[in-house]
């Protein structure tokens, strides 16, 4: 059962508007329009420019510089540092005696408080050296309750984007369009008695 704005959508139409989907407010709509995206048709033909493999975890002991990897670990420490006129949040992940530093230059106090209370964190990003330590700068994060939580079984699409419109937002919007498209096609292809 659909909730929110989605509940008001008519049966699938290529001309249905993205603005009627959940999570598409005025700012997001403006950014989508910058990319020429207004209808479901536009979204369906806005193809990924590449795919990233997030289907398996890389142990922290095996991460290599300049490689994008999916890692997870326990949050050991979460603290704000100051220096050279700026501040940043550092989160230390630990797994089996190995650690990785996660650096965030843009963060909120609420984000810091949430990260402090998390037992586990799953991150995707490029491994770099910063202050003589292996780390990731602004990795994509997923909060997990259980380290055995299943991984995504598919490659992750990376779409052409614009400033202020993050991949996670684009994927959520496009997944709504794809779900409605699949439901419509599936319904039309089955005999009515099914």
mmCIF file with all atom_site columns, C-alpha atoms in Angstrom:
data_model
loop_
_atom_site.group_PDB
_atom_site.id
_atom_site.type_symbol
_atom_site.label_atom_id
_atom_site.label_alt_id
_atom_site.label_comp_id
_atom_site.label_asym_id
_atom_site.label_entity_id
_atom_site.label_seq_id
_atom_site.pdbx_PDB_ins_code
_atom_site.Cartn_x
_atom_site.Cartn_y
_atom_site.Cartn_z
_atom_site.occupancy
_atom_site.B_iso_or_equiv
_atom_site.pdbx_formal_charge
_atom_site.auth_seq_id
_atom_site.auth_comp_id
_atom_site.auth_asym_id
_atom_site.auth_atom_id
_atom_site.pdbx_PDB_model_num
ATOM 1   C CA . UNK A 1 1   ? 0.000  0.000   0.000   1.00 0.00 ? 1   UNK A CA 1
ATOM 2   C CA . UNK A 1 2   ? 1.369  3.397   -0.987  1.00 0.00 ? 2   UNK A CA 1
ATOM 3   C CA . UNK A 1 3   ? 1.579  6.232   1.516   1.00 0.00 ? 3   UNK A CA 1
ATOM 4   C CA . UNK A 1 4   ? 1.855  10.001  1.341   1.00 0.00 ? 4   UNK A CA 1
ATOM 5   C CA . UNK A 1 5   ? 1.957  11.639  -2.076  1.00 0.00 ? 5   UNK A CA 1
ATOM 6   C CA . UNK A 1 6   ? 2.303  8.252   -3.809  1.00 0.00 ? 6   UNK A CA 1
ATOM 7   C CA . UNK A 1 7   ? -1.175 7.197   -2.676  1.00 0.00 ? 7   UNK A CA 1
ATOM 8   C CA . UNK A 1 8   ? -2.640 10.005  -4.817  1.00 0.00 ? 8   UNK A CA 1
ATOM 9   C CA . UNK A 1 9   ? -0.869 8.997   -8.018  1.00 0.00 ? 9   UNK A CA 1
ATOM 10  C CA . UNK A 1 10  ? -2.936 7.701   -10.917 1.00 0.00 ? 10  UNK A CA 1
ATOM 11  C CA . UNK A 1 11  ? -2.055 4.423   -12.684 1.00 0.00 ? 11  UNK A CA 1
ATOM 12  C CA . UNK A 1 12  ? 1.375  4.487   -14.292 1.00 0.00 ? 12  UNK A CA 1
ATOM 13  C CA . UNK A 1 13  ? 1.842  7.058   -17.009 1.00 0.00 ? 13  UNK A CA 1
ATOM 14  C CA . UNK A 1 14  ? 5.033  8.146   -18.736 1.00 0.00 ? 14  UNK A CA 1
ATOM 15  C CA . UNK A 1 15  ? 3.765  11.710  -18.331 1.00 0.00 ? 15  UNK A CA 1
ATOM 16  C CA . UNK A 1 16  ? 3.224  11.445  -14.542 1.00 0.00 ? 16  UNK A CA 1
ATOM 17  C CA . UNK A 1 17  ? 5.144  14.158  -12.721 1.00 0.00 ? 17  UNK A CA 1
ATOM 18  C CA . UNK A 1 18  ? 8.116  13.522  -10.444 1.00 0.00 ? 18  UNK A CA 1
ATOM 19  C CA . UNK A 1 19  ? 6.878  16.321  -8.159  1.00 0.00 ? 19  UNK A CA 1
ATOM 20  C CA . UNK A 1 20  ? 4.080  13.991  -7.006  1.00 0.00 ? 20  UNK A CA 1
ATOM 21  C CA . UNK A 1 21  ? 6.508  11.402  -5.616  1.00 0.00 ? 21  UNK A CA 1
ATOM 22  C CA . UNK A 1 22  ? 7.466  11.056  -1.974  1.00 0.00 ? 22  UNK A CA 1
ATOM 23  C CA . UNK A 1 23  ? 10.620 13.018  -1.121  1.00 0.00 ? 23  UNK A CA 1
ATOM 24  C CA . UNK A 1 24  ? 10.296 15.541  -3.964  1.00 0.00 ? 24  UNK A CA 1
ATOM 25  C CA . UNK A 1 25  ? 9.866  18.968  -2.412  1.00 0.00 ? 25  UNK A CA 1
ATOM 26  C CA . UNK A 1 26  ? 10.343 22.368  -4.088  1.00 0.00 ? 26  UNK A CA 1
ATOM 27  C CA . UNK A 1 27  ? 14.167 22.393  -3.776  1.00 0.00 ? 27  UNK A CA 1
ATOM 28  C CA . UNK A 1 28  ? 14.582 18.825  -5.019  1.00 0.00 ? 28  UNK A CA 1
ATOM 29  C CA . UNK A 1 29  ? 12.175 19.516  -7.894  1.00 0.00 ? 29  UNK A CA 1
ATOM 30  C CA . UNK A 1 30  ? 14.180 22.587  -8.923  1.00 0.00 ? 30  UNK A CA 1
ATOM 31  C CA . UNK A 1 31  ? 17.388 20.518  -8.961  1.00 0.00 ? 31  UNK A CA 1
ATOM 32  C CA . UNK A 1 32  ? 15.715 17.732  -10.958 1.00 0.00 ? 32  UNK A CA 1
ATOM 33  C CA . UNK A 1 33  ? 14.494 20.318  -13.479 1.00 0.00 ? 33  UNK A CA 1
ATOM 34  C CA . UNK A 1 34  ? 18.092 21.560  -13.836 1.00 0.00 ? 34  UNK A CA 1
ATOM 35  C CA . UNK A 1 35  ? 18.840 18.072  -15.204 1.00 0.00 ? 35  UNK A CA 1
ATOM 36  C CA . UNK A 1 36  ? 15.771 18.172  -17.476 1.00 0.00 ? 36  UNK A CA 1
ATOM 37  C CA . UNK A 1 37  ? 13.829 15.755  -15.264 1.00 0.00 ? 37  UNK A CA 1
ATOM 38  C CA . UNK A 1 38  ? 10.131 16.436  -14.759 1.00 0.00 ? 38  UNK A CA 1
ATOM 39  C CA . UNK A 1 39  ? 8.235  13.289  -15.794 1.00 0.00 ? 39  UNK A CA 1
ATOM 40  C CA . UNK A 1 40  ? 8.495  9.545   -15.247 1.00 0.00 ? 40  UNK A CA 1
ATOM 41  C CA . UNK A 1 41  ? 9.651  9.268   -18.885 1.00 0.00 ? 41  UNK A CA 1
ATOM 42  C CA . UNK A 1 42  ? 12.516 11.665  -18.155 1.00 0.00 ? 42  UNK A CA 1
ATOM 43  C CA . UNK A 1 43  ? 13.578 9.563   -15.163 1.00 0.00 ? 43  UNK A CA 1
ATOM 44  C CA . UNK A 1 44  ? 13.373 6.259   -17.061 1.00 0.00 ? 44  UNK A CA 1
ATOM 45  C CA . UNK A 1 45  ? 15.666 7.638   -19.772 1.00 0.00 ? 45  UNK A CA 1
ATOM 46  C CA . UNK A 1 46  ? 18.149 9.302   -17.414 1.00 0.00 ? 46  UNK A CA 1
ATOM 47  C CA . UNK A 1 47  ? 20.627 6.433   -17.589 1.00 0.00 ? 47  UNK A CA 1
ATOM 48  C CA . UNK A 1 48  ? 23.453 5.802   -15.122 1.00 0.00 ? 48  UNK A CA 1
ATOM 49  C CA . UNK A 1 49  ? 26.910 6.929   -16.195 1.00 0.00 ? 49  UNK A CA 1
ATOM 50  C CA . UNK A 1 50  ? 28.496 3.989   -14.349 1.00 0.00 ? 50  UNK A CA 1
ATOM 51  C CA . UNK A 1 51  ? 27.897 1.391   -11.664 1.00 0.00 ? 51  UNK A CA 1
ATOM 52  C CA . UNK A 1 52  ? 29.668 0.778   -8.356  1.00 0.00 ? 52  UNK A CA 1
ATOM 53  C CA . UNK A 1 53  ? 30.099 -2.619  -6.766  1.00 0.00 ? 53  UNK A CA 1
ATOM 54  C CA . UNK A 1 54  ? 28.719 -2.582  -3.231  1.00 0.00 ? 54  UNK A CA 1
ATOM 55  C CA . UNK A 1 55  ? 27.777 -6.243  -3.230  1.00 0.00 ? 55  UNK A CA 1
ATOM 56  C CA . UNK A 1 56  ? 30.565 -7.387  -0.904  1.00 0.00 ? 56  UNK A CA 1
ATOM 57  C CA . UNK A 1 57  ? 32.383 -6.082  2.152   1.00 0.00 ? 57  UNK A CA 1
ATOM 58  C CA . UNK A 1 58  ? 36.124 -5.480  2.231   1.00 0.00 ? 58  UNK A CA 1
ATOM 59  C CA . UNK A 1 59  ? 37.686 -6.251  5.642   1.00 0.00 ? 59  UNK A CA 1
ATOM 60  C CA . UNK A 1 60  ? 39.436 -3.186  7.087   1.00 0.00 ? 60  UNK A CA 1
ATOM 61  C CA . UNK A 1 61  ? 42.750 -5.050  7.044   1.00 0.00 ? 61  UNK A CA 1
ATOM 62  C CA . UNK A 1 62  ? 42.454 -5.430  3.239   1.00 0.00 ? 62  UNK A CA 1
ATOM 63  C CA . UNK A 1 63  ? 41.522 -1.886  2.176   1.00 0.00 ? 63  UNK A CA 1
ATOM 64  C CA . UNK A 1 64  ? 43.932 -0.376  -0.365  1.00 0.00 ? 64  UNK A CA 1
ATOM 65  C CA . UNK A 1 65  ? 44.675 3.249   -1.120  1.00 0.00 ? 65  UNK A CA 1
ATOM 66  C CA . UNK A 1 66  ? 42.786 4.897   -3.977  1.00 0.00 ? 66  UNK A CA 1
ATOM 67  C CA . UNK A 1 67  ? 40.231 2.078   -4.171  1.00 0.00 ? 67  UNK A CA 1
ATOM 68  C CA . UNK A 1 68  ? 36.503 2.521   -3.554  1.00 0.00 ? 68  UNK A CA 1
ATOM 69  C CA . UNK A 1 69  ? 35.294 -0.127  -1.133  1.00 0.00 ? 69  UNK A CA 1
ATOM 70  C CA . UNK A 1 70  ? 32.380 -1.043  1.104   1.00 0.00 ? 70  UNK A CA 1
ATOM 71  C CA . UNK A 1 71  ? 33.448 -1.505  4.730   1.00 0.00 ? 71  UNK A CA 1
ATOM 72  C CA . UNK A 1 72  ? 31.762 -1.877  8.068   1.00 0.00 ? 72  UNK A CA 1
ATOM 73  C CA . UNK A 1 73  ? 32.862 -1.715  11.651  1.00 0.00 ? 73  UNK A CA 1
ATOM 74  C CA . UNK A 1 74  ? 32.076 -0.701  15.183  1.00 0.00 ? 74  UNK A CA 1
ATOM 75  C CA . UNK A 1 75  ? 32.107 3.005   15.955  1.00 0.00 ? 75  UNK A CA 1
ATOM 76  C CA . UNK A 1 76  ? 34.971 3.352   18.446  1.00 0.00 ? 76  UNK A CA 1
ATOM 77  C CA . UNK A 1 77  ? 35.254 7.102   18.663  1.00 0.00 ? 77  UNK A CA 1
ATOM 78  C CA . UNK A 1 78  ? 33.446 10.151  17.339  1.00 0.00 ? 78  UNK A CA 1
ATOM 79  C CA . UNK A 1 79  ? 34.953 13.589  17.945  1.00 0.00 ? 79  UNK A CA 1
ATOM 80  C CA . UNK A 1 80  ? 35.094 17.095  16.554  1.00 0.00 ? 80  UNK A CA 1
ATOM 81  C CA . UNK A 1 81  ? 38.544 18.540  15.727  1.00 0.00 ? 81  UNK A CA 1
ATOM 82  C CA . UNK A 1 82  ? 39.485 22.152  15.064  1.00 0.00 ? 82  UNK A CA 1
ATOM 83  C CA . UNK A 1 83  ? 42.416 23.552  13.151  1.00 0.00 ? 83  UNK A CA 1
ATOM 84  C CA . UNK A 1 84  ? 43.416 26.052  10.469  1.00 0.00 ? 84  UNK A CA 1
ATOM 85  C CA . UNK A 1 85  ? 40.136 27.925  10.669  1.00 0.00 ? 85  UNK A CA 1
ATOM 86  C CA . UNK A 1 86  ? 37.903 24.918  10.154  1.00 0.00 ? 86  UNK A CA 1
ATOM 87  C CA . UNK A 1 87  ? 36.433 22.038  12.067  1.00 0.00 ? 87  UNK A CA 1
ATOM 88  C CA . UNK A 1 88  ? 35.733 18.464  11.097  1.00 0.00 ? 88  UNK A CA 1
ATOM 89  C CA . UNK A 1 89  ? 34.149 15.359  12.529  1.00 0.00 ? 89  UNK A CA 1
ATOM 90  C CA . UNK A 1 90  ? 36.266 12.225  12.785  1.00 0.00 ? 90  UNK A CA 1
ATOM 91  C CA . UNK A 1 91  ? 34.687 8.819   13.313  1.00 0.00 ? 91  UNK A CA 1
ATOM 92  C CA . UNK A 1 92  ? 36.933 5.828   13.970  1.00 0.00 ? 92  UNK A CA 1
ATOM 93  C CA . UNK A 1 93  ? 35.644 2.483   12.736  1.00 0.00 ? 93  UNK A CA 1
ATOM 94  C CA . UNK A 1 94  ? 37.170 -0.700  14.137  1.00 0.00 ? 94  UNK A CA 1
ATOM 95  C CA . UNK A 1 95  ? 36.969 -4.278  12.879  1.00 0.00 ? 95  UNK A CA 1
ATOM 96  C CA . UNK A 1 96  ? 39.060 -7.183  14.192  1.00 0.00 ? 96  UNK A CA 1
ATOM 97  C CA . UNK A 1 97  ? 41.837 -4.946  15.509  1.00 0.00 ? 97  UNK A CA 1
ATOM 98  C CA . UNK A 1 98  ? 42.056 -2.743  12.371  1.00 0.00 ? 98  UNK A CA 1
ATOM 99  C CA . UNK A 1 99  ? 40.737 0.801   12.165  1.00 0.00 ? 99  UNK A CA 1
ATOM 100 C CA . UNK A 1 100 ? 39.710 3.334   9.551   1.00 0.00 ? 100 UNK A CA 1
ATOM 101 C CA . UNK A 1 101 ? 39.163 7.072   10.006  1.00 0.00 ? 101 UNK A CA 1
ATOM 102 C CA . UNK A 1 102 ? 36.034 8.674   8.517   1.00 0.00 ? 102 UNK A CA 1
ATOM 103 C CA . UNK A 1 103 ? 36.272 12.437  8.013   1.00 0.00 ? 103 UNK A CA 1
ATOM 104 C CA . UNK A 1 104 ? 33.319 14.815  7.594   1.00 0.00 ? 104 UNK A CA 1
ATOM 105 C CA . UNK A 1 105 ? 33.901 18.526  6.946   1.00 0.00 ? 105 UNK A CA 1
ATOM 106 C CA . UNK A 1 106 ? 30.169 19.210  6.610   1.00 0.00 ? 106 UNK A CA 1
ATOM 107 C CA . UNK A 1 107 ? 28.211 17.795  9.534   1.00 0.00 ? 107 UNK A CA 1
ATOM 108 C CA . UNK A 1 108 ? 25.615 18.741  12.091  1.00 0.00 ? 108 UNK A CA 1
ATOM 109 C CA . UNK A 1 109 ? 25.600 18.313  15.849  1.00 0.00 ? 109 UNK A CA 1
ATOM 110 C CA . UNK A 1 110 ? 22.657 15.941  15.455  1.00 0.00 ? 110 UNK A CA 1
ATOM 111 C CA . UNK A 1 111 ? 24.680 13.799  13.025  1.00 0.00 ? 111 UNK A CA 1
ATOM 112 C CA . UNK A 1 112 ? 27.526 13.621  15.547  1.00 0.00 ? 112 UNK A CA 1
ATOM 113 C CA . UNK A 1 113 ? 25.163 12.573  18.337  1.00 0.00 ? 113 UNK A CA 1
ATOM 114 C CA . UNK A 1 114 ? 23.617 9.837   16.169  1.00 0.00 ? 114 UNK A CA 1
ATOM 115 C CA . UNK A 1 115 ? 27.044 8.520   15.155  1.00 0.00 ? 115 UNK A CA 1
ATOM 116 C CA . UNK A 1 116 ? 28.194 8.446   18.793  1.00 0.00 ? 116 UNK A CA 1
ATOM 117 C CA . UNK A 1 117 ? 25.305 6.164   19.734  1.00 0.00 ? 117 UNK A CA 1
ATOM 118 C CA . UNK A 1 118 ? 25.669 3.752   16.805  1.00 0.00 ? 118 UNK A CA 1
ATOM 119 C CA . UNK A 1 119 ? 27.158 0.339   17.418  1.00 0.00 ? 119 UNK A CA 1
ATOM 120 C CA . UNK A 1 120 ? 27.755 -0.444  13.711  1.00 0.00 ? 120 UNK A CA 1
ATOM 121 C CA . UNK A 1 121 ? 28.266 1.557   10.563  1.00 0.00 ? 121 UNK A CA 1
ATOM 122 C CA . UNK A 1 122 ? 28.591 0.529   6.925   1.00 0.00 ? 122 UNK A CA 1
ATOM 123 C CA . UNK A 1 123 ? 30.392 2.953   4.572   1.00 0.00 ? 123 UNK A CA 1
ATOM 124 C CA . UNK A 1 124 ? 31.320 3.213   0.914   1.00 0.00 ? 124 UNK A CA 1
ATOM 125 C CA . UNK A 1 125 ? 34.056 5.507   -0.345  1.00 0.00 ? 125 UNK A CA 1
ATOM 126 C CA . UNK A 1 126 ? 37.593 5.897   -1.628  1.00 0.00 ? 126 UNK A CA 1
ATOM 127 C CA . UNK A 1 127 ? 40.421 5.052   0.754   1.00 0.00 ? 127 UNK A CA 1
ATOM 128 C CA . UNK A 1 128 ? 42.937 7.895   1.124   1.00 0.00 ? 128 UNK A CA 1
ATOM 129 C CA . UNK A 1 129 ? 45.758 8.849   3.458   1.00 0.00 ? 129 UNK A CA 1
ATOM 130 C CA . UNK A 1 130 ? 44.993 11.836  5.640   1.00 0.00 ? 130 UNK A CA 1
ATOM 131 C CA . UNK A 1 131 ? 47.235 12.908  8.527   1.00 0.00 ? 131 UNK A CA 1
ATOM 132 C CA . UNK A 1 132 ? 49.252 9.686   8.036   1.00 0.00 ? 132 UNK A CA 1
ATOM 133 C CA . UNK A 1 133 ? 46.168 7.569   8.611   1.00 0.00 ? 133 UNK A CA 1
ATOM 134 C CA . UNK A 1 134 ? 43.999 5.484   6.274   1.00 0.00 ? 134 UNK A CA 1
ATOM 135 C CA . UNK A 1 135 ? 40.560 6.972   5.912   1.00 0.00 ? 135 UNK A CA 1
ATOM 136 C CA . UNK A 1 136 ? 37.595 8.033   3.818   1.00 0.00 ? 136 UNK A CA 1
ATOM 137 C CA . UNK A 1 137 ? 36.405 11.603  3.363   1.00 0.00 ? 137 UNK A CA 1
ATOM 138 C CA . UNK A 1 138 ? 32.611 11.999  3.299   1.00 0.00 ? 138 UNK A CA 1
ATOM 139 C CA . UNK A 1 139 ? 31.809 8.342   2.606   1.00 0.00 ? 139 UNK A CA 1
ATOM 140 C CA . UNK A 1 140 ? 28.238 7.267   1.940   1.00 0.00 ? 140 UNK A CA 1
ATOM 141 C CA . UNK A 1 141 ? 26.952 5.785   5.194   1.00 0.00 ? 141 UNK A CA 1
ATOM 142 C CA . UNK A 1 142 ? 24.337 3.280   6.203   1.00 0.00 ? 142 UNK A CA 1
ATOM 143 C CA . UNK A 1 143 ? 23.446 2.763   9.836   1.00 0.00 ? 143 UNK A CA 1
ATOM 144 C CA . UNK A 1 144 ? 23.100 -0.934  10.648  1.00 0.00 ? 144 UNK A CA 1
ATOM 145 C CA . UNK A 1 145 ? 21.913 -2.687  13.798  1.00 0.00 ? 145 UNK A CA 1
ATOM 146 C CA . UNK A 1 146 ? 23.397 -6.067  12.965  1.00 0.00 ? 146 UNK A CA 1
ATOM 147 C CA . UNK A 1 147 ? 26.736 -6.739  11.199  1.00 0.00 ? 147 UNK A CA 1
ATOM 148 C CA . UNK A 1 148 ? 25.056 -9.711  9.464   1.00 0.00 ? 148 UNK A CA 1
ATOM 149 C CA . UNK A 1 149 ? 22.537 -7.422  7.759   1.00 0.00 ? 149 UNK A CA 1
ATOM 150 C CA . UNK A 1 150 ? 22.345 -8.430  4.071   1.00 0.00 ? 150 UNK A CA 1
ATOM 151 C CA . UNK A 1 151 ? 24.222 -6.432  1.447   1.00 0.00 ? 151 UNK A CA 1
ATOM 152 C CA . UNK A 1 152 ? 22.641 -4.993  -1.678  1.00 0.00 ? 152 UNK A CA 1
ATOM 153 C CA . UNK A 1 153 ? 22.553 -7.830  -4.236  1.00 0.00 ? 153 UNK A CA 1
ATOM 154 C CA . UNK A 1 154 ? 22.895 -5.499  -7.257  1.00 0.00 ? 154 UNK A CA 1
ATOM 155 C CA . UNK A 1 155 ? 25.434 -3.036  -8.584  1.00 0.00 ? 155 UNK A CA 1
ATOM 156 C CA . UNK A 1 156 ? 24.683 0.541   -7.499  1.00 0.00 ? 156 UNK A CA 1
ATOM 157 C CA . UNK A 1 157 ? 23.865 2.978   -10.343 1.00 0.00 ? 157 UNK A CA 1
ATOM 158 C CA . UNK A 1 158 ? 25.571 6.372   -10.406 1.00 0.00 ? 158 UNK A CA 1
ATOM 159 C CA . UNK A 1 159 ? 23.470 8.930   -12.262 1.00 0.00 ? 159 UNK A CA 1
ATOM 160 C CA . UNK A 1 160 ? 24.398 12.282  -13.773 1.00 0.00 ? 160 UNK A CA 1
ATOM 161 C CA . UNK A 1 161 ? 23.646 14.769  -10.990 1.00 0.00 ? 161 UNK A CA 1
ATOM 162 C CA . UNK A 1 162 ? 23.822 18.428  -10.091 1.00 0.00 ? 162 UNK A CA 1
ATOM 163 C CA . UNK A 1 163 ? 24.993 20.342  -7.032  1.00 0.00 ? 163 UNK A CA 1
ATOM 164 C CA . UNK A 1 164 ? 22.767 19.694  -4.028  1.00 0.00 ? 164 UNK A CA 1
ATOM 165 C CA . UNK A 1 165 ? 21.164 16.588  -5.534  1.00 0.00 ? 165 UNK A CA 1
ATOM 166 C CA . UNK A 1 166 ? 22.862 13.565  -4.032  1.00 0.00 ? 166 UNK A CA 1
ATOM 167 C CA . UNK A 1 167 ? 22.954 10.073  -5.499  1.00 0.00 ? 167 UNK A CA 1
ATOM 168 C CA . UNK A 1 168 ? 20.917 8.661   -2.612  1.00 0.00 ? 168 UNK A CA 1
ATOM 169 C CA . UNK A 1 169 ? 18.072 11.106  -3.315  1.00 0.00 ? 169 UNK A CA 1
ATOM 170 C CA . UNK A 1 170 ? 18.151 10.393  -7.048  1.00 0.00 ? 170 UNK A CA 1
ATOM 171 C CA . UNK A 1 171 ? 18.093 6.627   -6.445  1.00 0.00 ? 171 UNK A CA 1
ATOM 172 C CA . UNK A 1 172 ? 15.122 6.883   -4.039  1.00 0.00 ? 172 UNK A CA 1
ATOM 173 C CA . UNK A 1 173 ? 13.134 8.909   -6.570  1.00 0.00 ? 173 UNK A CA 1
ATOM 174 C CA . UNK A 1 174 ? 14.055 6.673   -9.513  1.00 0.00 ? 174 UNK A CA 1
ATOM 175 C CA . UNK A 1 175 ? 13.297 3.519   -7.492  1.00 0.00 ? 175 UNK A CA 1
ATOM 176 C CA . UNK A 1 176 ? 9.746  4.823   -6.960  1.00 0.00 ? 176 UNK A CA 1
ATOM 177 C CA . UNK A 1 177 ? 9.369  5.351   -10.712 1.00 0.00 ? 177 UNK A CA 1
ATOM 178 C CA . UNK A 1 178 ? 10.835 1.918   -11.537 1.00 0.00 ? 178 UNK A CA 1
ATOM 179 C CA . UNK A 1 179 ? 8.615  0.194   -8.957  1.00 0.00 ? 179 UNK A CA 1
ATOM 180 C CA . UNK A 1 180 ? 5.481  1.788   -10.419 1.00 0.00 ? 180 UNK A CA 1
ATOM 181 C CA . UNK A 1 181 ? 6.648  0.957   -13.960 1.00 0.00 ? 181 UNK A CA 1
ATOM 182 C CA . UNK A 1 182 ? 7.309  -2.700  -13.054 1.00 0.00 ? 182 UNK A CA 1
ATOM 183 C CA . UNK A 1 183 ? 3.938  -2.993  -11.301 1.00 0.00 ? 183 UNK A CA 1
ATOM 184 C CA . UNK A 1 184 ? 2.154  -1.564  -14.350 1.00 0.00 ? 184 UNK A CA 1
ATOM 185 C CA . UNK A 1 185 ? 3.979  -3.804  -16.839 1.00 0.00 ? 185 UNK A CA 1
ATOM 186 C CA . UNK A 1 186 ? 3.539  -6.867  -14.641 1.00 0.00 ? 186 UNK A CA 1
ATOM 187 C CA . UNK A 1 187 ? -0.206 -6.178  -14.225 1.00 0.00 ? 187 UNK A CA 1
ATOM 188 C CA . UNK A 1 188 ? -0.728 -5.588  -17.950 1.00 0.00 ? 188 UNK A CA 1
ATOM 189 C CA . UNK A 1 189 ? 1.080  -8.788  -18.948 1.00 0.00 ? 189 UNK A CA 1
ATOM 190 C CA . UNK A 1 190 ? -0.876 -11.143 -16.669 1.00 0.00 ? 190 UNK A CA 1
ATOM 191 C CA . UNK A 1 191 ? -4.316 -12.487 -17.564 1.00 0.00 ? 191 UNK A CA 1
ATOM 192 C CA . UNK A 1 192 ? -7.078 -10.715 -15.576 1.00 0.00 ? 192 UNK A CA 1
ATOM 193 C CA . UNK A 1 193 ? -8.077 -13.937 -13.795 1.00 0.00 ? 193 UNK A CA 1
ATOM 194 C CA . UNK A 1 194 ? -4.615 -14.068 -12.152 1.00 0.00 ? 194 UNK A CA 1
#
